[in-house]
């Protein structure tokens, strides 16, 4: 059996998306900037996709800029807004649990003379509105807080933050890569000025995403070239990616409600199964304010990498907040920020569900995971010491 439970890393491309993408990789090849019919029909396809993406978040099509993905959208938002607003101040507020696509541009700006405040989160990974209010200063020009955390699935109080930012006249960006297409989003209701999204997290192609830019929001462009995307993101468009992103957005809108119900059921079954069968564990993230497809537990006396390898041998694809996988010894900054010790953070496991997961697959994981944990613990000197202490 092969079970893919890593949908927060990426998703399989929906067959209907593949269909439109391949159309625009073959017969429909024109350059959208060309005046002839070959170009014009491509231009129209891009504008249709823009409307599909905008429709998913209650935006106007002209407020959507296509980018190469979530990372570029985050960079564009943070560096672009900071540069455009620096005469009003150089202070930026973000949280300690953001994706690297947000933390790295903030660090870059800090080296350029901006000041960055990292808001702490509570043990569930939630930002506090009160702490945000306390952190705001006269010279605060930008707030960037993610909508849903990619590791622990916690949903932040974006609406409240948006309301406050608007009241203060501070530009508000949210990295919505993990909520776009999964939670109902209305940019006007949430009062966000800038919002990042990515296609490959919603069954679209990799290498395409967008930044929503509220009309009137000042943004300095970070790449310079031709007139594409109203000069805000020059370069010949990734046409197959864009039409694929449009299709994926349309499909996400259609299935959002039913998928949320289905995934919530499977997720709760998986969480319950793990909690009933395995002891010495800790749920990471918030039980209530949690995205429907995320399960994240720490297993005491276990090394995340060993766990991933054992699961891989059983055909289960998952991920861990333990970062030896990516070549560093430091565990996830998100888990550490939530107050976990290095040891407990290293023993974390993230299982993220998606549209093709079945109940049989969940049953299989509930069956196999306890056996794997037992075996790993039986070899663990830490577990041995713990048993002898008792
Ligand atoms: C995946 C992800 C990104 C990066 O998006 P890419 O399209 O892969 O560049 C940014 N933020 C979050 C929260 C993500 O999950």
Short mmCIF file of C-alpha atoms and ligand atoms in Angstrom, two decimals:
data_model
loop_
_atom_site.label_atom_id
_atom_site.label_comp_id
_atom_site.label_asym_id
_atom_site.label_seq_id
_atom_site.Cartn_x
_atom_site.Cartn_y
_atom_site.Cartn_z
CA UNK A 1 0.00 0.00 0.00
CA UNK A 2 1.14 3.53 -0.76
CA UNK A 3 -0.38 6.36 1.24
CA UNK A 4 0.47 9.99 0.54
CA UNK A 5 0.01 12.10 3.67
CA UNK A 6 2.17 15.09 2.83
CA UNK A 7 -0.30 17.43 1.13
CA UNK A 8 1.07 20.51 2.90
CA UNK A 9 4.35 19.92 1.08
CA UNK A 10 2.65 19.55 -2.28
CA UNK A 11 -0.41 17.97 -3.89
CA UNK A 12 -0.92 15.75 -6.92
CA UNK A 13 -2.13 17.68 -9.96
CA UNK A 14 -5.86 17.31 -10.56
CA UNK A 15 -6.55 15.51 -13.88
CA UNK A 16 -8.72 18.40 -15.09
CA UNK A 17 -5.83 20.75 -14.40
CA UNK A 18 -3.42 18.50 -16.30
CA UNK A 19 -5.79 18.68 -19.26
CA UNK A 20 -5.77 22.46 -19.55
CA UNK A 21 -2.06 22.71 -18.78
CA UNK A 22 -1.16 20.34 -21.60
CA UNK A 23 -3.40 22.25 -24.01
CA UNK A 24 -1.34 25.37 -23.30
CA UNK A 25 1.91 23.46 -23.65
CA UNK A 26 0.97 22.22 -27.11
CA UNK A 27 -1.45 23.82 -29.59
CA UNK A 28 -2.02 27.03 -27.61
CA UNK A 29 1.53 28.32 -27.52
CA UNK A 30 1.27 32.01 -28.41
CA UNK A 31 2.86 34.89 -26.53
CA UNK A 32 0.09 36.84 -24.80
CA UNK A 33 1.84 40.12 -25.66
CA UNK A 34 1.54 39.47 -29.41
CA UNK A 35 -1.11 41.38 -31.32
CA UNK A 36 -2.07 38.50 -33.64
CA UNK A 37 -4.71 35.89 -32.96
CA UNK A 38 -2.15 33.41 -31.56
CA UNK A 39 -1.33 35.89 -28.82
CA UNK A 40 -4.82 37.28 -28.30
CA UNK A 41 -6.37 33.96 -27.40
CA UNK A 42 -3.63 33.37 -24.83
CA UNK A 43 -4.17 36.83 -23.35
CA UNK A 44 -7.84 35.98 -22.95
CA UNK A 45 -7.02 32.65 -21.25
CA UNK A 46 -4.79 34.48 -18.74
CA UNK A 47 -7.53 36.98 -17.95
CA UNK A 48 -10.06 34.16 -17.49
CA UNK A 49 -7.68 32.43 -15.06
CA UNK A 50 -7.16 35.71 -13.21
CA UNK A 51 -10.91 35.98 -12.72
CA UNK A 52 -11.08 32.37 -11.44
CA UNK A 53 -8.34 33.02 -8.88
CA UNK A 54 -9.86 36.36 -7.81
CA UNK A 55 -13.27 34.75 -7.43
CA UNK A 56 -11.97 32.34 -4.80
CA UNK A 57 -11.04 35.20 -2.43
CA UNK A 58 -13.57 37.88 -3.26
CA UNK A 59 -11.00 40.04 -5.07
CA UNK A 60 -11.21 41.94 -8.35
CA UNK A 61 -9.26 40.31 -11.19
CA UNK A 62 -7.02 43.35 -11.61
CA UNK A 63 -5.89 42.94 -7.99
CA UNK A 64 -4.24 39.57 -8.77
CA UNK A 65 -0.58 39.43 -9.85
CA UNK A 66 0.68 36.06 -11.05
CA UNK A 67 4.04 35.04 -9.60
CA UNK A 68 6.29 31.98 -9.67
CA UNK A 69 4.69 30.72 -6.45
CA UNK A 70 4.10 31.43 -2.80
CA UNK A 71 7.73 32.31 -2.13
CA UNK A 72 7.90 35.01 -4.77
CA UNK A 73 4.52 36.40 -3.68
CA UNK A 74 5.74 36.67 -0.06
CA UNK A 75 8.97 38.39 -1.16
CA UNK A 76 7.10 40.78 -3.41
CA UNK A 77 4.65 41.67 -0.65
CA UNK A 78 7.15 42.17 2.15
CA UNK A 79 10.05 43.77 0.33
CA UNK A 80 7.72 45.65 -2.02
CA UNK A 81 5.56 47.12 0.75
CA UNK A 82 8.55 47.91 2.97
CA UNK A 83 10.36 49.76 0.18
CA UNK A 84 7.26 51.66 -0.92
CA UNK A 85 6.36 52.79 2.61
CA UNK A 86 9.76 53.45 4.16
CA UNK A 87 9.31 57.21 4.31
CA UNK A 88 6.60 56.56 6.92
CA UNK A 89 8.81 54.32 9.03
CA UNK A 90 10.92 51.22 8.99
CA UNK A 91 9.24 48.96 11.50
CA UNK A 92 7.74 45.60 10.50
CA UNK A 93 5.80 43.12 12.65
CA UNK A 94 5.60 39.43 11.88
CA UNK A 95 5.31 36.23 13.92
CA UNK A 96 7.89 33.70 15.03
CA UNK A 97 6.14 30.84 13.20
CA UNK A 98 6.10 32.12 9.63
CA UNK A 99 7.28 30.15 6.61
CA UNK A 100 10.87 30.83 5.51
CA UNK A 101 9.43 32.65 2.50
CA UNK A 102 8.37 35.35 4.99
CA UNK A 103 11.10 35.16 7.64
CA UNK A 104 13.94 35.38 5.11
CA UNK A 105 12.78 38.55 3.33
CA UNK A 106 12.21 40.07 6.78
CA UNK A 107 15.76 39.18 7.77
CA UNK A 108 17.00 40.64 4.52
CA UNK A 109 15.16 43.88 5.31
CA UNK A 110 16.58 43.91 8.83
CA UNK A 111 20.05 43.97 7.24
CA UNK A 112 18.92 46.91 5.10
CA UNK A 113 18.09 49.02 8.15
CA UNK A 114 14.51 47.98 8.83
CA UNK A 115 13.48 46.86 12.30
CA UNK A 116 11.56 43.61 12.63
CA UNK A 117 9.51 42.55 15.66
CA UNK A 118 8.76 38.84 15.91
CA UNK A 119 5.53 38.24 17.81
CA UNK A 120 5.56 35.22 20.10
CA UNK A 121 2.81 32.59 19.89
CA UNK A 122 1.14 30.60 22.66
CA UNK A 123 1.51 26.84 23.13
CA UNK A 124 -1.11 26.21 20.44
CA UNK A 125 0.72 28.42 17.95
CA UNK A 126 -1.71 31.33 18.16
CA UNK A 127 -0.69 34.96 17.85
CA UNK A 128 -2.28 37.25 20.44
CA UNK A 129 -4.06 40.37 19.24
CA UNK A 130 -3.15 42.13 22.49
CA UNK A 131 0.53 41.46 21.97
CA UNK A 132 0.24 42.70 18.41
CA UNK A 133 -1.38 45.91 19.63
CA UNK A 134 1.43 46.39 22.14
CA UNK A 135 4.06 45.86 19.46
CA UNK A 136 2.69 48.51 17.09
CA UNK A 137 4.62 51.79 17.03
CA UNK A 138 4.40 55.14 15.24
CA UNK A 139 6.80 53.88 12.60
CA UNK A 140 5.16 50.48 11.97
CA UNK A 141 4.51 50.19 8.23
CA UNK A 142 3.77 46.51 7.70
CA UNK A 143 2.24 43.55 9.53
CA UNK A 144 2.69 40.06 8.07
CA UNK A 145 0.95 37.15 9.80
CA UNK A 146 0.22 33.85 8.09
CA UNK A 147 -3.36 32.60 7.82
CA UNK A 148 -2.77 28.90 8.46
CA UNK A 149 0.51 27.48 9.69
CA UNK A 150 2.00 24.87 7.36
CA UNK A 151 3.37 22.66 10.12
CA UNK A 152 0.73 22.58 12.83
CA UNK A 153 -2.36 23.81 10.94
CA UNK A 154 -3.28 26.54 13.43
CA UNK A 155 -5.65 29.17 12.00
CA UNK A 156 -4.74 32.72 13.06
CA UNK A 157 -7.30 35.44 13.94
CA UNK A 158 -6.74 37.18 10.60
CA UNK A 159 -10.03 39.05 10.61
CA UNK A 160 -9.29 40.69 13.97
CA UNK A 161 -5.73 41.53 12.94
CA UNK A 162 -6.99 42.96 9.65
CA UNK A 163 -9.53 45.15 11.38
CA UNK A 164 -6.87 46.51 13.73
CA UNK A 165 -4.33 47.09 10.93
CA UNK A 166 -6.92 48.95 8.89
CA UNK A 167 -7.84 51.15 11.84
CA UNK A 168 -4.15 52.00 12.27
CA UNK A 169 -3.54 52.48 8.55
CA UNK A 170 -0.82 49.81 8.51
CA UNK A 171 -0.39 47.58 5.44
CA UNK A 172 -1.41 44.01 6.30
CA UNK A 173 -0.04 40.96 4.47
CA UNK A 174 -1.03 37.37 5.05
CA UNK A 175 0.65 34.25 3.68
CA UNK A 176 -2.47 32.26 2.82
CA UNK A 177 -0.71 29.46 0.95
CA UNK A 178 -2.14 26.84 3.35
CA UNK A 179 -5.67 28.28 3.51
CA UNK A 180 -6.28 29.43 -0.07
CA UNK A 181 -8.77 27.01 -1.62
CA UNK A 182 -9.29 25.27 1.72
CA UNK A 183 -11.01 27.90 3.87
CA UNK A 184 -13.55 30.44 2.67
CA UNK A 185 -11.61 33.69 2.21
CA UNK A 186 -12.98 37.14 1.48
CA UNK A 187 -10.22 39.73 1.34
CA UNK A 188 -12.67 42.51 2.16
CA UNK A 189 -14.16 40.75 5.15
CA UNK A 190 -10.65 39.91 6.41
CA UNK A 191 -9.32 43.41 5.64
CA UNK A 192 -6.08 42.15 4.16
CA UNK A 193 -4.13 44.34 1.74
CA UNK A 194 -1.76 41.68 0.44
CA UNK A 195 -2.31 37.92 0.28
CA UNK A 196 -0.03 35.18 -1.06
CA UNK A 197 -1.22 31.92 -2.62
CA UNK A 198 0.33 29.00 -4.48
CA UNK A 199 -1.13 26.57 -7.03
CA UNK A 200 0.76 23.41 -6.12
CA UNK A 201 -0.81 23.26 -2.65
CA UNK A 202 -4.29 23.05 -4.23
CA UNK A 203 -3.81 20.39 -6.95
CA UNK A 204 -2.36 22.87 -9.45
CA UNK A 205 1.10 22.94 -11.07
CA UNK A 206 4.32 23.87 -9.30
CA UNK A 207 6.01 27.17 -10.04
CA UNK A 208 2.90 29.33 -10.19
CA UNK A 209 1.15 31.39 -7.55
CA UNK A 210 -0.16 34.87 -7.01
CA UNK A 211 -0.13 37.94 -4.85
CA UNK A 212 -3.40 39.71 -4.20
CA UNK A 213 -2.78 43.47 -3.97
CA UNK A 214 -5.67 45.59 -2.73
CA UNK A 215 -6.33 48.53 -5.05
CA UNK A 216 -4.40 51.53 -3.73
CA UNK A 217 -1.81 49.52 -1.76
CA UNK A 218 1.63 50.93 -2.45
CA UNK A 219 4.08 48.32 -3.61
CA UNK A 220 7.52 48.79 -5.13
CA UNK A 221 8.26 46.17 -7.75
CA UNK A 222 11.19 43.87 -7.10
CA UNK A 223 11.85 42.78 -10.70
CA UNK A 224 12.23 45.14 -13.62
CA UNK A 225 11.54 44.47 -17.27
CA UNK A 226 8.60 44.44 -19.63
CA UNK A 227 5.01 45.54 -19.17
CA UNK A 228 3.45 42.23 -18.11
CA UNK A 229 1.13 42.07 -15.09
CA UNK A 230 0.67 45.85 -15.30
CA UNK A 231 4.44 46.27 -14.93
CA UNK A 232 4.25 44.82 -11.43
CA UNK A 233 5.75 41.46 -12.37
CA UNK A 234 7.54 41.62 -15.71
CA UNK A 235 8.55 38.61 -17.79
CA UNK A 236 6.70 36.45 -20.30
CA UNK A 237 3.87 34.75 -18.44
CA UNK A 238 3.92 31.10 -17.35
CA UNK A 239 0.80 30.49 -19.42
CA UNK A 240 0.29 26.74 -18.77
CA UNK A 241 0.84 27.39 -15.07
CA UNK A 242 -1.57 30.31 -15.01
CA UNK A 243 -4.44 28.48 -16.74
CA UNK A 244 -3.76 25.47 -14.51
CA UNK A 245 -3.88 27.68 -11.42
CA UNK A 246 -7.17 29.15 -12.63
CA UNK A 247 -8.66 25.71 -13.11
CA UNK A 248 -7.39 24.50 -9.74
CA UNK A 249 -8.98 27.55 -8.07
CA UNK A 250 -12.32 26.89 -9.75
CA UNK A 251 -12.24 23.23 -8.67
CA UNK A 252 -11.25 24.17 -5.12
CA UNK A 253 -14.20 26.51 -4.85
CA UNK A 254 -16.63 23.82 -6.02
CA UNK A 255 -15.38 21.14 -3.64
CA UNK A 256 -14.37 23.23 -0.61
CA UNK A 257 -17.39 22.60 1.56
CA UNK A 258 -17.73 18.87 0.93
CA UNK A 259 -13.98 18.30 1.12
CA UNK A 260 -13.76 20.12 4.44
CA UNK A 261 -16.41 17.83 5.88
CA UNK A 262 -14.78 14.71 4.51
CA UNK A 263 -11.27 15.67 5.60
CA UNK A 264 -12.42 16.71 9.06
CA UNK A 265 -13.94 13.27 9.52
CA UNK A 266 -10.78 11.48 8.34
CA UNK A 267 -8.50 13.76 10.35
CA UNK A 268 -10.47 13.26 13.55
CA UNK A 269 -10.48 9.52 13.00
CA UNK A 270 -6.71 9.55 12.49
CA UNK A 271 -6.12 11.73 15.56
CA UNK A 272 -8.37 9.59 17.72
CA UNK A 273 -6.77 6.38 16.46
CA UNK A 274 -3.30 7.65 17.32
CA UNK A 275 -4.33 9.02 20.71
CA UNK A 276 -6.06 5.77 21.67
CA UNK A 277 -3.27 3.46 20.62
CA UNK A 278 -0.05 5.29 21.42
CA UNK A 279 1.00 6.74 24.77
CA UNK A 280 3.56 9.45 25.58
CA UNK A 281 2.46 11.72 22.77
CA UNK A 282 1.63 15.40 22.40
CA UNK A 283 -0.70 17.01 19.90
CA UNK A 284 1.02 19.97 18.26
CA UNK A 285 -1.15 22.93 17.28
CA UNK A 286 -4.62 23.95 18.29
CA UNK A 287 -7.38 21.38 18.61
CA UNK A 288 -10.18 23.82 17.69
CA UNK A 289 -8.71 26.46 15.35
CA UNK A 290 -7.19 23.92 13.04
CA UNK A 291 -7.26 23.37 9.29
CA UNK A 292 -9.21 20.23 8.31
CA UNK A 293 -6.29 18.32 6.79
CA UNK A 294 -3.55 18.65 9.43
CA UNK A 295 -2.46 16.15 12.07
CA UNK A 296 0.76 16.81 14.00
CA UNK A 297 1.96 14.83 16.99
CA UNK A 298 5.23 14.57 18.87
CA UNK A 299 6.14 11.06 20.00
CA UNK A 300 8.36 11.08 23.05
CA UNK A 301 11.62 9.07 22.90
CA UNK A 302 11.47 9.01 19.09
CA UNK A 303 13.63 10.59 16.41
CA UNK A 304 11.59 12.14 13.60
CA UNK A 305 13.88 10.94 10.80
CA UNK A 306 13.85 7.35 12.01
CA UNK A 307 10.08 7.54 12.16
CA UNK A 308 9.83 8.91 8.62
CA UNK A 309 12.10 6.19 7.26
CA UNK A 310 10.13 3.45 8.99
CA UNK A 311 6.88 4.88 7.66
CA UNK A 312 8.39 5.15 4.20
CA UNK A 313 9.16 1.43 4.32
CA UNK A 314 5.45 0.87 4.89
CA UNK A 315 4.63 3.10 1.94
CA UNK A 316 3.47 6.05 4.00
CA UNK A 317 4.73 9.49 2.95
CA UNK A 318 4.75 12.03 5.80
CA UNK A 319 7.00 14.76 7.15
CA UNK A 320 8.60 15.82 10.41
CA UNK A 321 9.53 19.02 12.22
CA UNK A 322 12.88 17.48 12.72
CA UNK A 323 15.21 19.10 10.26
CA UNK A 324 18.04 16.61 9.79
CA UNK A 325 16.11 15.83 6.63
CA UNK A 326 17.03 19.24 5.26
CA UNK A 327 20.62 18.97 6.44
CA UNK A 328 20.56 20.94 9.68
CA UNK A 329 20.30 19.71 13.24
CA UNK A 330 17.98 22.47 14.33
CA UNK A 331 14.40 21.31 14.72
CA UNK A 332 11.46 23.29 13.37
CA UNK A 333 11.47 26.95 14.47
CA UNK A 334 7.68 26.71 14.61
CA UNK A 335 7.66 23.96 17.25
CA UNK A 336 10.44 25.63 19.27
CA UNK A 337 8.55 28.93 19.16
CA UNK A 338 5.51 27.09 20.55
CA UNK A 339 7.61 26.14 23.54
CA UNK A 340 8.57 22.56 22.69
CA UNK A 341 11.97 21.33 23.84
CA UNK A 342 14.46 20.32 21.14
CA UNK A 343 13.94 16.70 22.10
CA UNK A 344 10.15 16.77 21.74
CA UNK A 345 10.33 18.87 18.56
CA UNK A 346 12.66 16.27 17.03
CA UNK A 347 10.05 13.59 17.61
CA UNK A 348 7.29 15.31 15.66
CA UNK A 349 5.30 13.89 12.79
CA UNK A 350 3.10 15.82 10.37
CA UNK A 351 0.40 13.98 8.46
CA UNK A 352 -1.50 16.17 5.98
CA UNK A 353 -4.50 14.78 4.14
CA UNK A 354 -5.84 15.45 0.68
CA UNK A 355 -8.56 14.71 -1.81
CA UNK A 356 -7.49 11.19 -2.77
CA UNK A 357 -7.04 9.83 0.76
CA UNK A 358 -9.56 7.15 1.70
CA UNK A 359 -10.80 5.76 4.99
CA UNK A 360 -8.97 2.48 4.26
CA UNK A 361 -5.71 4.43 4.07
CA UNK A 362 -6.39 6.05 7.42
CA UNK A 363 -7.16 2.64 8.93
CA UNK A 364 -3.87 1.35 7.53
CA UNK A 365 -1.91 4.18 9.17
CA UNK A 366 -3.71 3.68 12.49
CA UNK A 367 -2.75 0.01 12.25
CA UNK A 368 0.91 0.48 11.25
CA UNK A 369 1.99 3.57 13.20
CA UNK A 370 1.69 2.03 16.71
CA UNK A 371 3.81 -0.94 15.61
CA UNK A 372 6.49 1.37 14.24
CA UNK A 373 6.51 3.48 17.41
CA UNK A 374 6.76 0.37 19.59
CA UNK A 375 9.67 -0.96 17.60
CA UNK A 376 11.55 2.36 17.61
CA UNK A 377 10.97 2.84 21.33
CA UNK A 378 12.18 -0.67 22.07
CA UNK A 379 15.52 0.40 20.57
CA UNK A 380 15.61 3.80 22.27
CA UNK A 381 18.00 4.28 25.20
CA UNK A 382 15.89 7.28 26.25
CA UNK A 383 12.78 5.16 26.49
CA UNK A 384 14.69 2.51 28.39
CA UNK A 385 15.92 5.08 30.92
CA UNK A 386 12.39 6.42 31.26
CA UNK A 387 10.99 2.97 32.02
CA UNK A 388 13.63 2.30 34.65
CA UNK A 389 12.93 5.62 36.33
CA UNK A 390 9.36 4.44 36.90
C1 LIG B 1 4.48 26.04 0.46
C2 LIG B 1 4.42 27.32 1.21
C3 LIG B 1 5.05 28.49 0.73
C4 LIG B 1 5.90 28.48 -0.51
O1 LIG B 1 5.13 28.36 -1.69
P1 LIG B 1 5.89 27.91 -3.03
O2 LIG B 1 4.82 28.04 -4.09
O3 LIG B 1 6.31 26.50 -2.82
O4 LIG B 1 7.01 28.84 -3.25
C5 LIG B 1 4.92 29.64 1.46
N1 LIG B 1 4.21 29.68 2.59
C6 LIG B 1 3.59 28.60 3.09
C7 LIG B 1 2.81 28.71 4.35
C8 LIG B 1 3.68 27.38 2.42
O5 LIG B 1 3.09 26.31 2.93
#
